[in-house]
Amino acid sequence: MTPICFEARDALKLVATRIADAKLTAFHWRAGDMLVIDNWHVLHGRGVAGFVPSPDRSIFRVAVQ
Protein backbone atom coordinates (compact mmCIF):
# COMPACT_ATOMS: atom_id res chain seq x y z
CA MET A 1 0.00 0.00 0.00
CA THR A 2 1.35 3.44 -0.90
CA PRO A 3 0.19 6.71 0.68
CA ILE A 4 -1.31 9.12 -1.84
CA CYS A 5 -1.22 12.37 0.13
CA PHE A 6 0.77 14.12 2.86
CA GLU A 7 -1.72 13.13 5.56
CA ALA A 8 -1.50 9.47 4.55
CA ARG A 9 2.31 9.62 4.55
CA ASP A 10 2.25 11.14 8.04
CA ALA A 11 -0.17 8.45 9.20
CA LEU A 12 2.07 5.72 7.77
CA LYS A 13 5.09 7.18 9.59
CA LEU A 14 3.10 7.30 12.84
CA VAL A 15 1.96 3.68 12.48
CA ALA A 16 5.50 2.52 11.66
CA THR A 17 6.85 4.36 14.71
CA ARG A 18 4.18 2.92 17.00
CA ILE A 19 4.87 -0.60 15.72
CA ALA A 20 8.62 -0.17 16.20
CA ASP A 21 8.07 1.11 19.77
CA ALA A 22 5.47 -1.54 20.69
CA LYS A 23 6.10 -3.83 23.64
CA LEU A 24 5.64 -7.43 22.61
CA THR A 25 4.00 -10.00 24.83
CA ALA A 26 4.52 -13.69 24.16
CA PHE A 27 1.68 -16.09 24.91
CA HIS A 28 2.77 -19.67 25.53
CA TRP A 29 -0.34 -21.70 24.74
CA ARG A 30 -1.30 -24.95 26.43
CA ALA A 31 -4.40 -27.05 25.85
CA GLY A 32 -7.40 -25.34 27.46
CA ASP A 33 -5.81 -21.88 27.71
CA MET A 34 -7.87 -18.83 26.86
CA LEU A 35 -6.81 -15.26 26.13
CA VAL A 36 -9.20 -12.37 26.78
CA ILE A 37 -8.30 -8.95 25.38
CA ASP A 38 -10.08 -5.80 26.57
CA ASN A 39 -10.98 -4.32 23.17
CA TRP A 40 -11.88 -0.89 24.61
CA HIS A 41 -8.51 -0.58 26.30
CA VAL A 42 -6.29 -2.13 23.63
CA LEU A 43 -7.85 -0.96 20.37
CA HIS A 44 -10.01 1.97 21.41
CA GLY A 45 -7.77 3.40 24.12
CA ARG A 46 -6.40 6.12 21.90
CA GLY A 47 -6.79 9.86 22.21
CA VAL A 48 -9.29 12.07 20.45
CA ALA A 49 -9.00 11.95 16.67
CA GLY A 50 -7.76 15.16 15.08
CA PHE A 51 -9.57 14.73 11.78
CA VAL A 52 -13.06 14.61 10.35
CA PRO A 53 -14.06 11.00 9.60
CA SER A 54 -14.67 10.15 5.97
CA PRO A 55 -18.27 9.20 5.10
CA ASP A 56 -16.98 6.38 2.86
CA ARG A 57 -14.70 4.84 5.50
CA SER A 58 -14.62 1.03 5.57
CA ILE A 59 -13.71 -1.19 8.49
CA PHE A 60 -12.62 -4.77 7.87
CA ARG A 61 -12.48 -7.61 10.37
CA VAL A 62 -9.52 -10.00 10.14
CA ALA A 63 -9.12 -13.31 11.92
CA VAL A 64 -5.67 -14.88 12.19
CA GLN A 65 -5.57 -18.59 12.93
mmCIF file of N, CA, C and O in Angstrom:
data_model
loop_
_atom_site.group_PDB
_atom_site.id
_atom_site.type_symbol
_atom_site.label_atom_id
_atom_site.label_comp_id
_atom_site.label_asym_id
_atom_site.label_seq_id
_atom_site.Cartn_x
_atom_site.Cartn_y
_atom_site.Cartn_z
ATOM 1 N N MET A 1 0.847 -1.152 0.000
ATOM 2 C CA MET A 1 0.000 0.000 0.000
ATOM 3 C C MET A 1 0.906 1.232 0.000
ATOM 4 O O MET A 1 1.905 1.271 0.701
ATOM 5 N N THR A 2 0.558 2.218 -0.799
ATOM 6 C CA THR A 2 1.346 3.440 -0.898
ATOM 7 C C THR A 2 0.485 4.644 -0.554
ATOM 8 O O THR A 2 -0.610 4.789 -1.103
ATOM 9 N N PRO A 3 0.963 5.518 0.350
ATOM 10 C CA PRO A 3 0.191 6.711 0.681
ATOM 11 C C PRO A 3 0.068 7.638 -0.529
ATOM 12 O O PRO A 3 1.006 7.769 -1.312
ATOM 13 N N ILE A 4 -1.095 8.272 -0.666
ATOM 14 C CA ILE A 4 -1.309 9.116 -1.842
ATOM 15 C C ILE A 4 -1.336 10.608 -1.516
ATOM 16 O O ILE A 4 -1.450 11.420 -2.421
ATOM 17 N N CYS A 5 -1.221 10.957 -0.228
ATOM 18 C CA CYS A 5 -1.220 12.375 0.134
ATOM 19 C C CYS A 5 -0.331 12.571 1.362
ATOM 20 O O CYS A 5 0.113 11.607 1.978
ATOM 21 N N PHE A 6 -0.085 13.826 1.719
ATOM 22 C CA PHE A 6 0.774 14.120 2.861
ATOM 23 C C PHE A 6 0.209 13.547 4.165
ATOM 24 O O PHE A 6 0.950 13.012 4.992
ATOM 25 N N GLU A 7 -1.103 13.652 4.344
ATOM 26 C CA GLU A 7 -1.720 13.131 5.561
ATOM 27 C C GLU A 7 -1.527 11.624 5.679
ATOM 28 O O GLU A 7 -1.251 11.101 6.755
ATOM 29 N N ALA A 8 -1.678 10.931 4.550
ATOM 30 C CA ALA A 8 -1.498 9.474 4.549
ATOM 31 C C ALA A 8 -0.040 9.110 4.825
ATOM 32 O O ALA A 8 0.239 8.149 5.538
ATOM 33 N N ARG A 9 0.884 9.873 4.283
ATOM 34 C CA ARG A 9 2.308 9.619 4.546
ATOM 35 C C ARG A 9 2.618 9.825 6.025
ATOM 36 O O ARG A 9 3.344 9.045 6.639
ATOM 37 N N ASP A 10 2.050 10.891 6.609
ATOM 38 C CA ASP A 10 2.252 11.143 8.037
ATOM 39 C C ASP A 10 1.652 10.020 8.872
ATOM 40 O O ASP A 10 2.250 9.584 9.865
ATOM 41 N N ALA A 11 0.474 9.547 8.483
ATOM 42 C CA ALA A 11 -0.171 8.452 9.205
ATOM 43 C C ALA A 11 0.678 7.184 9.121
ATOM 44 O O ALA A 11 0.839 6.467 10.113
ATOM 45 N N LEU A 12 1.224 6.896 7.948
ATOM 46 C CA LEU A 12 2.067 5.720 7.773
ATOM 47 C C LEU A 12 3.306 5.805 8.658
ATOM 48 O O LEU A 12 3.694 4.833 9.303
ATOM 49 N N LYS A 13 3.919 6.988 8.726
ATOM 50 C CA LYS A 13 5.088 7.177 9.591
ATOM 51 C C LYS A 13 4.715 6.951 11.054
ATOM 52 O O LYS A 13 5.460 6.322 11.805
ATOM 53 N N LEU A 14 3.555 7.469 11.465
ATOM 54 C CA LEU A 14 3.104 7.297 12.838
ATOM 55 C C LEU A 14 2.874 5.823 13.160
ATOM 56 O O LEU A 14 3.308 5.325 14.204
ATOM 57 N N VAL A 15 2.213 5.112 12.261
ATOM 58 C CA VAL A 15 1.956 3.684 12.478
ATOM 59 C C VAL A 15 3.273 2.915 12.552
ATOM 60 O O VAL A 15 3.467 2.078 13.442
ATOM 61 N N ALA A 16 4.200 3.205 11.658
ATOM 62 C CA ALA A 16 5.498 2.520 11.659
ATOM 63 C C ALA A 16 6.250 2.781 12.961
ATOM 64 O O ALA A 16 6.856 1.869 13.538
ATOM 65 N N THR A 17 6.187 4.012 13.448
ATOM 66 C CA THR A 17 6.851 4.365 14.708
ATOM 67 C C THR A 17 6.217 3.625 15.875
ATOM 68 O O THR A 17 6.903 3.073 16.729
ATOM 69 N N ARG A 18 4.884 3.605 15.911
ATOM 70 C CA ARG A 18 4.183 2.918 17.004
ATOM 71 C C ARG A 18 4.486 1.423 16.992
ATOM 72 O O ARG A 18 4.649 0.806 18.043
ATOM 73 N N ILE A 19 4.547 0.828 15.816
ATOM 74 C CA ILE A 19 4.870 -0.604 15.723
ATOM 75 C C ILE A 19 6.290 -0.857 16.205
ATOM 76 O O ILE A 19 6.545 -1.800 16.965
ATOM 77 N N ALA A 20 7.221 -0.004 15.790
ATOM 78 C CA ALA A 20 8.616 -0.175 16.202
ATOM 79 C C ALA A 20 8.781 -0.015 17.710
ATOM 80 O O ALA A 20 9.629 -0.674 18.324
ATOM 81 N N ASP A 21 7.976 0.848 18.328
ATOM 82 C CA ASP A 21 8.070 1.108 19.767
ATOM 83 C C ASP A 21 7.205 0.178 20.613
ATOM 84 O O ASP A 21 7.238 0.245 21.839
ATOM 85 N N ALA A 22 6.424 -0.680 19.974
ATOM 86 C CA ALA A 22 5.469 -1.536 20.695
ATOM 87 C C ALA A 22 6.199 -2.544 21.584
ATOM 88 O O ALA A 22 7.269 -3.046 21.245
ATOM 89 N N LYS A 23 5.589 -2.800 22.733
ATOM 90 C CA LYS A 23 6.104 -3.826 23.636
ATOM 91 C C LYS A 23 5.410 -5.135 23.270
ATOM 92 O O LYS A 23 4.190 -5.199 23.235
ATOM 93 N N LEU A 24 6.191 -6.141 22.998
ATOM 94 C CA LEU A 24 5.641 -7.433 22.611
ATOM 95 C C LEU A 24 5.382 -8.292 23.839
ATOM 96 O O LEU A 24 6.116 -8.232 24.819
ATOM 97 N N THR A 25 4.336 -9.057 23.769
ATOM 98 C CA THR A 25 3.999 -9.998 24.830
ATOM 99 C C THR A 25 3.832 -11.373 24.203
ATOM 100 O O THR A 25 3.031 -11.546 23.293
ATOM 101 N N ALA A 26 4.599 -12.326 24.673
ATOM 102 C CA ALA A 26 4.516 -13.690 24.156
ATOM 103 C C ALA A 26 3.477 -14.465 24.959
ATOM 104 O O ALA A 26 3.409 -14.344 26.185
ATOM 105 N N PHE A 27 2.660 -15.224 24.272
ATOM 106 C CA PHE A 27 1.681 -16.090 24.908
ATOM 107 C C PHE A 27 2.088 -17.530 24.619
ATOM 108 O O PHE A 27 2.187 -17.922 23.460
ATOM 109 N N HIS A 28 2.365 -18.271 25.666
ATOM 110 C CA HIS A 28 2.766 -19.672 25.525
ATOM 111 C C HIS A 28 1.529 -20.530 25.777
ATOM 112 O O HIS A 28 1.113 -20.729 26.914
ATOM 113 N N TRP A 29 0.943 -21.002 24.686
ATOM 114 C CA TRP A 29 -0.338 -21.699 24.739
ATOM 115 C C TRP A 29 -0.188 -23.139 25.210
ATOM 116 O O TRP A 29 0.746 -23.837 24.827
ATOM 117 N N ARG A 30 -1.152 -23.560 26.030
ATOM 118 C CA ARG A 30 -1.298 -24.952 26.435
ATOM 119 C C ARG A 30 -2.755 -25.325 26.195
ATOM 120 O O ARG A 30 -3.628 -24.442 26.136
ATOM 121 N N ALA A 31 -3.030 -26.582 26.077
ATOM 122 C CA ALA A 31 -4.401 -27.046 25.854
ATOM 123 C C ALA A 31 -5.312 -26.484 26.946
ATOM 124 O O ALA A 31 -4.983 -26.535 28.130
ATOM 125 N N GLY A 32 -6.424 -25.884 26.521
ATOM 126 C CA GLY A 32 -7.397 -25.342 27.458
ATOM 127 C C GLY A 32 -7.179 -23.888 27.826
ATOM 128 O O GLY A 32 -7.999 -23.293 28.518
ATOM 129 N N ASP A 33 -6.065 -23.289 27.406
ATOM 130 C CA ASP A 33 -5.805 -21.879 27.710
ATOM 131 C C ASP A 33 -6.750 -20.974 26.941
ATOM 132 O O ASP A 33 -7.226 -21.323 25.857
ATOM 133 N N MET A 34 -7.015 -19.811 27.519
ATOM 134 C CA MET A 34 -7.870 -18.830 26.859
ATOM 135 C C MET A 34 -7.252 -17.451 27.073
ATOM 136 O O MET A 34 -6.733 -17.156 28.151
ATOM 137 N N LEU A 35 -7.313 -16.623 26.049
ATOM 138 C CA LEU A 35 -6.807 -15.256 26.131
ATOM 139 C C LEU A 35 -7.984 -14.310 25.947
ATOM 140 O O LEU A 35 -8.730 -14.418 24.977
ATOM 141 N N VAL A 36 -8.153 -13.373 26.878
ATOM 142 C CA VAL A 36 -9.202 -12.374 26.782
ATOM 143 C C VAL A 36 -8.524 -11.015 26.658
ATOM 144 O O VAL A 36 -7.681 -10.656 27.489
ATOM 145 N N ILE A 37 -8.878 -10.275 25.613
ATOM 146 C CA ILE A 37 -8.302 -8.955 25.376
ATOM 147 C C ILE A 37 -9.396 -7.911 25.542
ATOM 148 O O ILE A 37 -10.461 -8.023 24.945
ATOM 149 N N ASP A 38 -9.133 -6.901 26.358
ATOM 150 C CA ASP A 38 -10.075 -5.800 26.569
ATOM 151 C C ASP A 38 -10.018 -4.891 25.344
ATOM 152 O O ASP A 38 -9.127 -4.060 25.216
ATOM 153 N N ASN A 39 -10.963 -5.065 24.431
ATOM 154 C CA ASN A 39 -10.977 -4.323 23.174
ATOM 155 C C ASN A 39 -11.029 -2.810 23.392
ATOM 156 O O ASN A 39 -10.392 -2.045 22.683
ATOM 157 N N TRP A 40 -11.784 -2.337 24.361
ATOM 158 C CA TRP A 40 -11.884 -0.894 24.606
ATOM 159 C C TRP A 40 -10.557 -0.318 25.035
ATOM 160 O O TRP A 40 -10.198 0.799 24.676
ATOM 161 N N HIS A 41 -9.808 -1.072 25.821
ATOM 162 C CA HIS A 41 -8.514 -0.583 26.295
ATOM 163 C C HIS A 41 -7.424 -0.706 25.224
ATOM 164 O O HIS A 41 -6.657 0.212 25.000
ATOM 165 N N VAL A 42 -7.370 -1.849 24.570
ATOM 166 C CA VAL A 42 -6.289 -2.134 23.627
ATOM 167 C C VAL A 42 -6.472 -1.418 22.288
ATOM 168 O O VAL A 42 -5.565 -0.758 21.793
ATOM 169 N N LEU A 43 -7.653 -1.525 21.701
ATOM 170 C CA LEU A 43 -7.854 -0.960 20.373
ATOM 171 C C LEU A 43 -8.482 0.425 20.384
ATOM 172 O O LEU A 43 -8.227 1.232 19.507
ATOM 173 N N HIS A 44 -9.304 0.699 21.388
ATOM 174 C CA HIS A 44 -10.014 1.974 21.414
ATOM 175 C C HIS A 44 -9.463 2.918 22.471
ATOM 176 O O HIS A 44 -10.045 3.961 22.722
ATOM 177 N N GLY A 45 -8.344 2.574 23.063
ATOM 178 C CA GLY A 45 -7.771 3.396 24.119
ATOM 179 C C GLY A 45 -6.871 4.499 23.599
ATOM 180 O O GLY A 45 -5.888 4.853 24.217
ATOM 181 N N ARG A 46 -7.201 5.049 22.480
ATOM 182 C CA ARG A 46 -6.400 6.122 21.897
ATOM 183 C C ARG A 46 -7.017 7.471 22.245
ATOM 184 O O ARG A 46 -8.122 7.556 22.737
ATOM 185 N N GLY A 47 -6.296 8.523 21.945
ATOM 186 C CA GLY A 47 -6.785 9.865 22.214
ATOM 187 C C GLY A 47 -7.845 10.288 21.208
ATOM 188 O O GLY A 47 -8.245 9.521 20.333
ATOM 189 N N VAL A 48 -8.274 11.516 21.344
ATOM 190 C CA VAL A 48 -9.293 12.068 20.452
ATOM 191 C C VAL A 48 -8.704 12.231 19.051
ATOM 192 O O VAL A 48 -7.583 12.702 18.884
ATOM 193 N N ALA A 49 -9.456 11.836 18.052
ATOM 194 C CA ALA A 49 -8.998 11.954 16.665
ATOM 195 C C ALA A 49 -8.943 13.418 16.264
ATOM 196 O O ALA A 49 -9.809 14.206 16.627
ATOM 197 N N GLY A 50 -7.924 13.784 15.508
ATOM 198 C CA GLY A 50 -7.757 15.159 15.076
ATOM 199 C C GLY A 50 -8.169 15.368 13.631
ATOM 200 O O GLY A 50 -7.614 16.203 12.942
ATOM 201 N N PHE A 51 -9.130 14.624 13.158
ATOM 202 C CA PHE A 51 -9.572 14.734 11.775
ATOM 203 C C PHE A 51 -11.067 14.476 11.686
ATOM 204 O O PHE A 51 -11.670 13.925 12.590
ATOM 205 N N VAL A 52 -11.640 14.864 10.583
ATOM 206 C CA VAL A 52 -13.058 14.611 10.349
ATOM 207 C C VAL A 52 -13.173 13.255 9.657
ATOM 208 O O VAL A 52 -12.547 13.031 8.630
ATOM 209 N N PRO A 53 -13.941 12.316 10.218
ATOM 210 C CA PRO A 53 -14.056 10.996 9.596
ATOM 211 C C PRO A 53 -14.658 11.066 8.190
ATOM 212 O O PRO A 53 -15.519 11.884 7.916
ATOM 213 N N SER A 54 -14.179 10.208 7.337
ATOM 214 C CA SER A 54 -14.675 10.147 5.970
ATOM 215 C C SER A 54 -16.005 9.392 5.930
ATOM 216 O O SER A 54 -16.146 8.343 6.559
ATOM 217 N N PRO A 55 -16.987 9.892 5.185
ATOM 218 C CA PRO A 55 -18.272 9.198 5.103
ATOM 219 C C PRO A 55 -18.181 7.854 4.369
ATOM 220 O O PRO A 55 -19.050 7.006 4.517
ATOM 221 N N ASP A 56 -17.118 7.639 3.603
ATOM 222 C CA ASP A 56 -16.981 6.383 2.863
ATOM 223 C C ASP A 56 -15.935 5.458 3.496
ATOM 224 O O ASP A 56 -15.400 4.580 2.856
ATOM 225 N N ARG A 57 -15.670 5.654 4.783
ATOM 226 C CA ARG A 57 -14.699 4.836 5.498
ATOM 227 C C ARG A 57 -15.203 3.401 5.613
ATOM 228 O O ARG A 57 -16.378 3.163 5.857
ATOM 229 N N SER A 58 -14.286 2.441 5.446
ATOM 230 C CA SER A 58 -14.624 1.028 5.572
ATOM 231 C C SER A 58 -13.804 0.412 6.687
ATOM 232 O O SER A 58 -12.628 0.731 6.839
ATOM 233 N N ILE A 59 -14.401 -0.458 7.450
ATOM 234 C CA ILE A 59 -13.708 -1.189 8.487
ATOM 235 C C ILE A 59 -13.801 -2.677 8.153
ATOM 236 O O ILE A 59 -14.877 -3.173 7.852
ATOM 237 N N PHE A 60 -12.671 -3.352 8.190
ATOM 238 C CA PHE A 60 -12.623 -4.772 7.866
ATOM 239 C C PHE A 60 -12.210 -5.562 9.093
ATOM 240 O O PHE A 60 -11.361 -5.143 9.847
ATOM 241 N N ARG A 61 -12.829 -6.717 9.277
ATOM 242 C CA ARG A 61 -12.476 -7.611 10.367
ATOM 243 C C ARG A 61 -11.548 -8.688 9.816
ATOM 244 O O ARG A 61 -11.789 -9.227 8.734
ATOM 245 N N VAL A 62 -10.490 -8.982 10.565
ATOM 246 C CA VAL A 62 -9.521 -9.995 10.141
ATOM 247 C C VAL A 62 -9.344 -10.987 11.267
ATOM 248 O O VAL A 62 -9.185 -10.597 12.427
ATOM 249 N N ALA A 63 -9.380 -12.254 10.946
ATOM 250 C CA ALA A 63 -9.116 -13.308 11.922
ATOM 251 C C ALA A 63 -7.865 -14.042 11.514
ATOM 252 O O ALA A 63 -7.713 -14.450 10.371
ATOM 253 N N VAL A 64 -6.919 -14.171 12.438
ATOM 254 C CA VAL A 64 -5.668 -14.882 12.187
ATOM 255 C C VAL A 64 -5.721 -16.186 12.964
ATOM 256 O O VAL A 64 -5.962 -16.184 14.158
ATOM 257 N N GLN A 65 -5.532 -17.285 12.255
ATOM 258 C CA GLN A 65 -5.567 -18.592 12.928
ATOM 259 C C GLN A 65 -4.288 -19.332 12.689
ATOM 260 O O GLN A 65 -3.651 -19.221 11.707
#
